[in-house]
Amino acid sequence: MAWATQADLNNRYGSTVIADLVTGGASVSEALADAEAEAESYVSVAVELPFTSVPDSIKRIVCTIARYNLWRRDLGEDHPVYIAYKDALRELRAISVGEVRLVADVAPTISPAATPGTRVNVFTSTVLELMP
């Protein structure tokens, strides 16, 4: 399952903007694939993949990286597209170290450490249905 599509890019930035970038010789499918691979390298540290549904925050991040890729990564440090890309990477780093939690059907790969003698209760939907 793709984490973002050309339709997502068009919805976020406008089809005219994306079409103009493609006119310059860029490939949307390559930009999206590269963006997804870059995002996956961070996200896979924190959650078990594949996603059952892609969180909106991940779609947004992948679109941001793909737009940067479509610009051919030759922007100055003060360009808004470059700044958005760097912000996306900071958000991915925060996800990878657990500072930011994804909201979706994802399972954490790292379980919280429990101190000896601590009881951890796991409430699944089945357990909750049995409660009065």
PDB file of C-alpha atoms in Angstrom:
ATOM      1  CA  MET A   1       0.000   0.000   0.000  1.00  0.00           C
ATOM      2  CA  ALA A   2       1.412   3.361  -1.033  1.00  0.00           C
ATOM      3  CA  TRP A   3       1.798   5.851   1.802  1.00  0.00           C
ATOM      4  CA  ALA A   4       0.842   8.733  -0.511  1.00  0.00           C
ATOM      5  CA  THR A   5      -0.331   9.054  -4.104  1.00  0.00           C
ATOM      6  CA  GLN A   6      -0.250  11.644  -6.833  1.00  0.00           C
ATOM      7  CA  ALA A   7      -3.833  12.495  -5.895  1.00  0.00           C
ATOM      8  CA  ASP A   8      -2.615  13.243  -2.347  1.00  0.00           C
ATOM      9  CA  LEU A   9       0.091  15.517  -3.772  1.00  0.00           C
ATOM     10  CA  ASN A  10      -2.422  17.263  -6.037  1.00  0.00           C
ATOM     11  CA  ASN A  11      -4.853  17.765  -3.136  1.00  0.00           C
ATOM     12  CA  ARG A  12      -2.151  19.165  -0.869  1.00  0.00           C
ATOM     13  CA  TYR A  13      -0.244  21.410  -3.292  1.00  0.00           C
ATOM     14  CA  GLY A  14      -2.535  21.769  -6.302  1.00  0.00           C
ATOM     15  CA  SER A  15      -2.448  19.869  -9.565  1.00  0.00           C
ATOM     16  CA  THR A  16      -0.996  22.887 -11.400  1.00  0.00           C
ATOM     17  CA  VAL A  17       2.004  23.068  -9.071  1.00  0.00           C
ATOM     18  CA  ILE A  18       2.680  19.334  -9.415  1.00  0.00           C
ATOM     19  CA  ALA A  19       2.194  19.461 -13.194  1.00  0.00           C
ATOM     20  CA  ASP A  20       4.700  22.344 -13.424  1.00  0.00           C
ATOM     21  CA  LEU A  21       7.277  20.343 -11.465  1.00  0.00           C
ATOM     22  CA  VAL A  22       6.743  17.290 -13.683  1.00  0.00           C
ATOM     23  CA  THR A  23       7.152  19.474 -16.779  1.00  0.00           C
ATOM     24  CA  GLY A  24      10.703  20.066 -15.587  1.00  0.00           C
ATOM     25  CA  GLY A  25      11.418  16.369 -16.084  1.00  0.00           C
ATOM     26  CA  ALA A  26      10.689  15.093 -12.591  1.00  0.00           C
ATOM     27  CA  SER A  27       8.809  11.848 -12.032  1.00  0.00           C
ATOM     28  CA  VAL A  28       5.983  11.852  -9.490  1.00  0.00           C
ATOM     29  CA  SER A  29       6.138   8.090  -9.000  1.00  0.00           C
ATOM     30  CA  GLU A  30       9.894   8.197  -8.322  1.00  0.00           C
ATOM     31  CA  ALA A  31       9.540  11.203  -6.013  1.00  0.00           C
ATOM     32  CA  LEU A  32       6.815   9.427  -4.030  1.00  0.00           C
ATOM     33  CA  ALA A  33       8.715   6.128  -3.892  1.00  0.00           C
ATOM     34  CA  ASP A  34      11.873   7.869  -2.673  1.00  0.00           C
ATOM     35  CA  ALA A  35       9.873   9.876  -0.127  1.00  0.00           C
ATOM     36  CA  GLU A  36       8.173   6.752   1.192  1.00  0.00           C
ATOM     37  CA  ALA A  37      11.508   4.930   1.495  1.00  0.00           C
ATOM     38  CA  GLU A  38      12.995   7.874   3.383  1.00  0.00           C
ATOM     39  CA  ALA A  39      10.011   8.054   5.749  1.00  0.00           C
ATOM     40  CA  GLU A  40       9.950   4.276   6.227  1.00  0.00           C
ATOM     41  CA  SER A  41      13.567   4.295   7.376  1.00  0.00           C
ATOM     42  CA  TYR A  42      12.492   6.410  10.370  1.00  0.00           C
ATOM     43  CA  VAL A  43       9.014   5.022  11.051  1.00  0.00           C
ATOM     44  CA  SER A  44      10.039   1.357  10.945  1.00  0.00           C
ATOM     45  CA  VAL A  45      12.123   1.917  14.082  1.00  0.00           C
ATOM     46  CA  ALA A  46       9.027   2.839  16.100  1.00  0.00           C
ATOM     47  CA  VAL A  47       6.151   0.843  14.629  1.00  0.00           C
ATOM     48  CA  GLU A  48       5.521  -2.504  13.033  1.00  0.00           C
ATOM     49  CA  LEU A  49       4.943  -2.209   9.310  1.00  0.00           C
ATOM     50  CA  PRO A  50       3.060  -2.443   7.045  1.00  0.00           C
ATOM     51  CA  PHE A  51       0.365  -0.042   8.168  1.00  0.00           C
ATOM     52  CA  THR A  52      -3.183  -1.339   8.132  1.00  0.00           C
ATOM     53  CA  SER A  53      -4.116   2.250   7.292  1.00  0.00           C
ATOM     54  CA  VAL A  54      -1.677   5.055   6.628  1.00  0.00           C
ATOM     55  CA  PRO A  55      -1.895   7.813   9.258  1.00  0.00           C
ATOM     56  CA  ASP A  56      -2.731  11.243   7.859  1.00  0.00           C
ATOM     57  CA  SER A  57       0.439  12.658   9.398  1.00  0.00           C
ATOM     58  CA  ILE A  58       2.530  10.158   7.412  1.00  0.00           C
ATOM     59  CA  LYS A  59       0.707  11.027   4.159  1.00  0.00           C
ATOM     60  CA  ARG A  60       1.448  14.697   4.830  1.00  0.00           C
ATOM     61  CA  ILE A  61       5.118  14.004   5.560  1.00  0.00           C
ATOM     62  CA  VAL A  62       5.551  11.799   2.473  1.00  0.00           C
ATOM     63  CA  CYS A  63       3.906  14.474   0.306  1.00  0.00           C
ATOM     64  CA  THR A  64       6.236  17.112   1.757  1.00  0.00           C
ATOM     65  CA  ILE A  65       9.300  14.995   1.011  1.00  0.00           C
ATOM     66  CA  ALA A  66       8.014  14.090  -2.468  1.00  0.00           C
ATOM     67  CA  ARG A  67       7.477  17.761  -3.307  1.00  0.00           C
ATOM     68  CA  TYR A  68      11.046  18.437  -2.226  1.00  0.00           C
ATOM     69  CA  ASN A  69      12.204  15.531  -4.397  1.00  0.00           C
ATOM     70  CA  LEU A  70      10.290  16.971  -7.365  1.00  0.00           C
ATOM     71  CA  TRP A  71      12.222  20.221  -6.931  1.00  0.00           C
ATOM     72  CA  ARG A  72      15.327  18.066  -7.503  1.00  0.00           C
ATOM     73  CA  ARG A  73      16.665  18.930  -4.053  1.00  0.00           C
ATOM     74  CA  ASP A  74      18.550  21.958  -5.351  1.00  0.00           C
ATOM     75  CA  LEU A  75      16.941  24.605  -3.158  1.00  0.00           C
ATOM     76  CA  GLY A  76      18.593  27.077  -0.855  1.00  0.00           C
ATOM     77  CA  GLU A  77      18.286  26.674   2.907  1.00  0.00           C
ATOM     78  CA  ASP A  78      15.870  29.617   3.090  1.00  0.00           C
ATOM     79  CA  HIS A  79      13.449  28.250   0.459  1.00  0.00           C
ATOM     80  CA  PRO A  80      10.019  27.324   1.930  1.00  0.00           C
ATOM     81  CA  VAL A  81      10.067  23.874   0.272  1.00  0.00           C
ATOM     82  CA  TYR A  82      13.469  23.112   1.821  1.00  0.00           C
ATOM     83  CA  ILE A  83      12.309  24.358   5.235  1.00  0.00           C
ATOM     84  CA  ALA A  84       9.177  22.161   5.021  1.00  0.00           C
ATOM     85  CA  TYR A  85      11.375  19.178   4.091  1.00  0.00           C
ATOM     86  CA  LYS A  86      13.654  19.730   7.100  1.00  0.00           C
ATOM     87  CA  ASP A  87      10.578  20.067   9.349  1.00  0.00           C
ATOM     88  CA  ALA A  88       9.263  16.755   7.960  1.00  0.00           C
ATOM     89  CA  LEU A  89      12.578  15.072   8.791  1.00  0.00           C
ATOM     90  CA  ARG A  90      12.459  16.463  12.335  1.00  0.00           C
ATOM     91  CA  GLU A  91       8.956  15.039  12.721  1.00  0.00           C
ATOM     92  CA  LEU A  92      10.123  11.650  11.430  1.00  0.00           C
ATOM     93  CA  ARG A  93      13.001  11.657  13.907  1.00  0.00           C
ATOM     94  CA  ALA A  94      10.552  12.443  16.708  1.00  0.00           C
ATOM     95  CA  ILE A  95       8.399   9.495  15.616  1.00  0.00           C
ATOM     96  CA  SER A  96      11.408   7.187  15.480  1.00  0.00           C
ATOM     97  CA  VAL A  97      12.458   7.958  19.059  1.00  0.00           C
ATOM     98  CA  GLY A  98       8.932   7.858  20.448  1.00  0.00           C
ATOM     99  CA  GLU A  99       8.500  11.582  21.115  1.00  0.00           C
ATOM    100  CA  VAL A 100       5.565  11.622  18.682  1.00  0.00           C
ATOM    101  CA  ARG A 101       3.036   8.824  18.519  1.00  0.00           C
ATOM    102  CA  LEU A 102       1.242   7.928  15.307  1.00  0.00           C
ATOM    103  CA  VAL A 103      -2.530   7.789  15.456  1.00  0.00           C
ATOM    104  CA  ALA A 104      -3.695   4.805  13.402  1.00  0.00           C
ATOM    105  CA  ASP A 105      -3.836   1.038  13.465  1.00  0.00           C
ATOM    106  CA  VAL A 106      -0.139   0.562  14.192  1.00  0.00           C
ATOM    107  CA  ALA A 107       1.487  -1.635  16.764  1.00  0.00           C
ATOM    108  CA  PRO A 108       4.556  -0.390  18.632  1.00  0.00           C
ATOM    109  CA  THR A 109       7.604  -2.590  18.191  1.00  0.00           C
ATOM    110  CA  ILE A 110       9.136  -1.409  21.443  1.00  0.00           C
ATOM    111  CA  SER A 111       7.107  -2.269  24.509  1.00  0.00           C
ATOM    112  CA  PRO A 112       7.401  -0.058  27.571  1.00  0.00           C
ATOM    113  CA  ALA A 113       9.790  -1.368  30.192  1.00  0.00           C
ATOM    114  CA  ALA A 114       8.130  -2.447  33.396  1.00  0.00           C
ATOM    115  CA  THR A 115       9.862  -2.339  36.735  1.00  0.00           C
ATOM    116  CA  PRO A 116      10.106  -5.635  38.582  1.00  0.00           C
ATOM    117  CA  GLY A 117       6.918  -6.311  40.508  1.00  0.00           C
ATOM    118  CA  THR A 118       4.871  -3.957  38.334  1.00  0.00           C
ATOM    119  CA  ARG A 119       1.657  -5.386  36.996  1.00  0.00           C
ATOM    120  CA  VAL A 120       0.706  -4.370  33.496  1.00  0.00           C
ATOM    121  CA  ASN A 121      -2.925  -4.740  32.446  1.00  0.00           C
ATOM    122  CA  VAL A 122      -3.706  -4.972  28.761  1.00  0.00           C
ATOM    123  CA  PHE A 123      -7.251  -4.045  27.848  1.00  0.00           C
ATOM    124  CA  THR A 124      -8.344  -5.458  24.526  1.00  0.00           C
ATOM    125  CA  SER A 125     -11.822  -4.998  23.097  1.00  0.00           C
ATOM    126  CA  THR A 126     -12.686  -8.536  24.267  1.00  0.00           C
ATOM    127  CA  VAL A 127     -11.654  -7.758  27.844  1.00  0.00           C
ATOM    128  CA  LEU A 128     -13.527  -4.447  27.797  1.00  0.00           C
ATOM    129  CA  GLU A 129     -16.716  -6.139  26.584  1.00  0.00           C
ATOM    130  CA  LEU A 130     -16.626  -8.416  29.658  1.00  0.00           C
ATOM    131  CA  MET A 131     -16.471  -5.449  32.037  1.00  0.00           C
ATOM    132  CA  PRO A 132     -19.714  -4.268  33.656  1.00  0.00           C
TER     133      PRO A 132
END
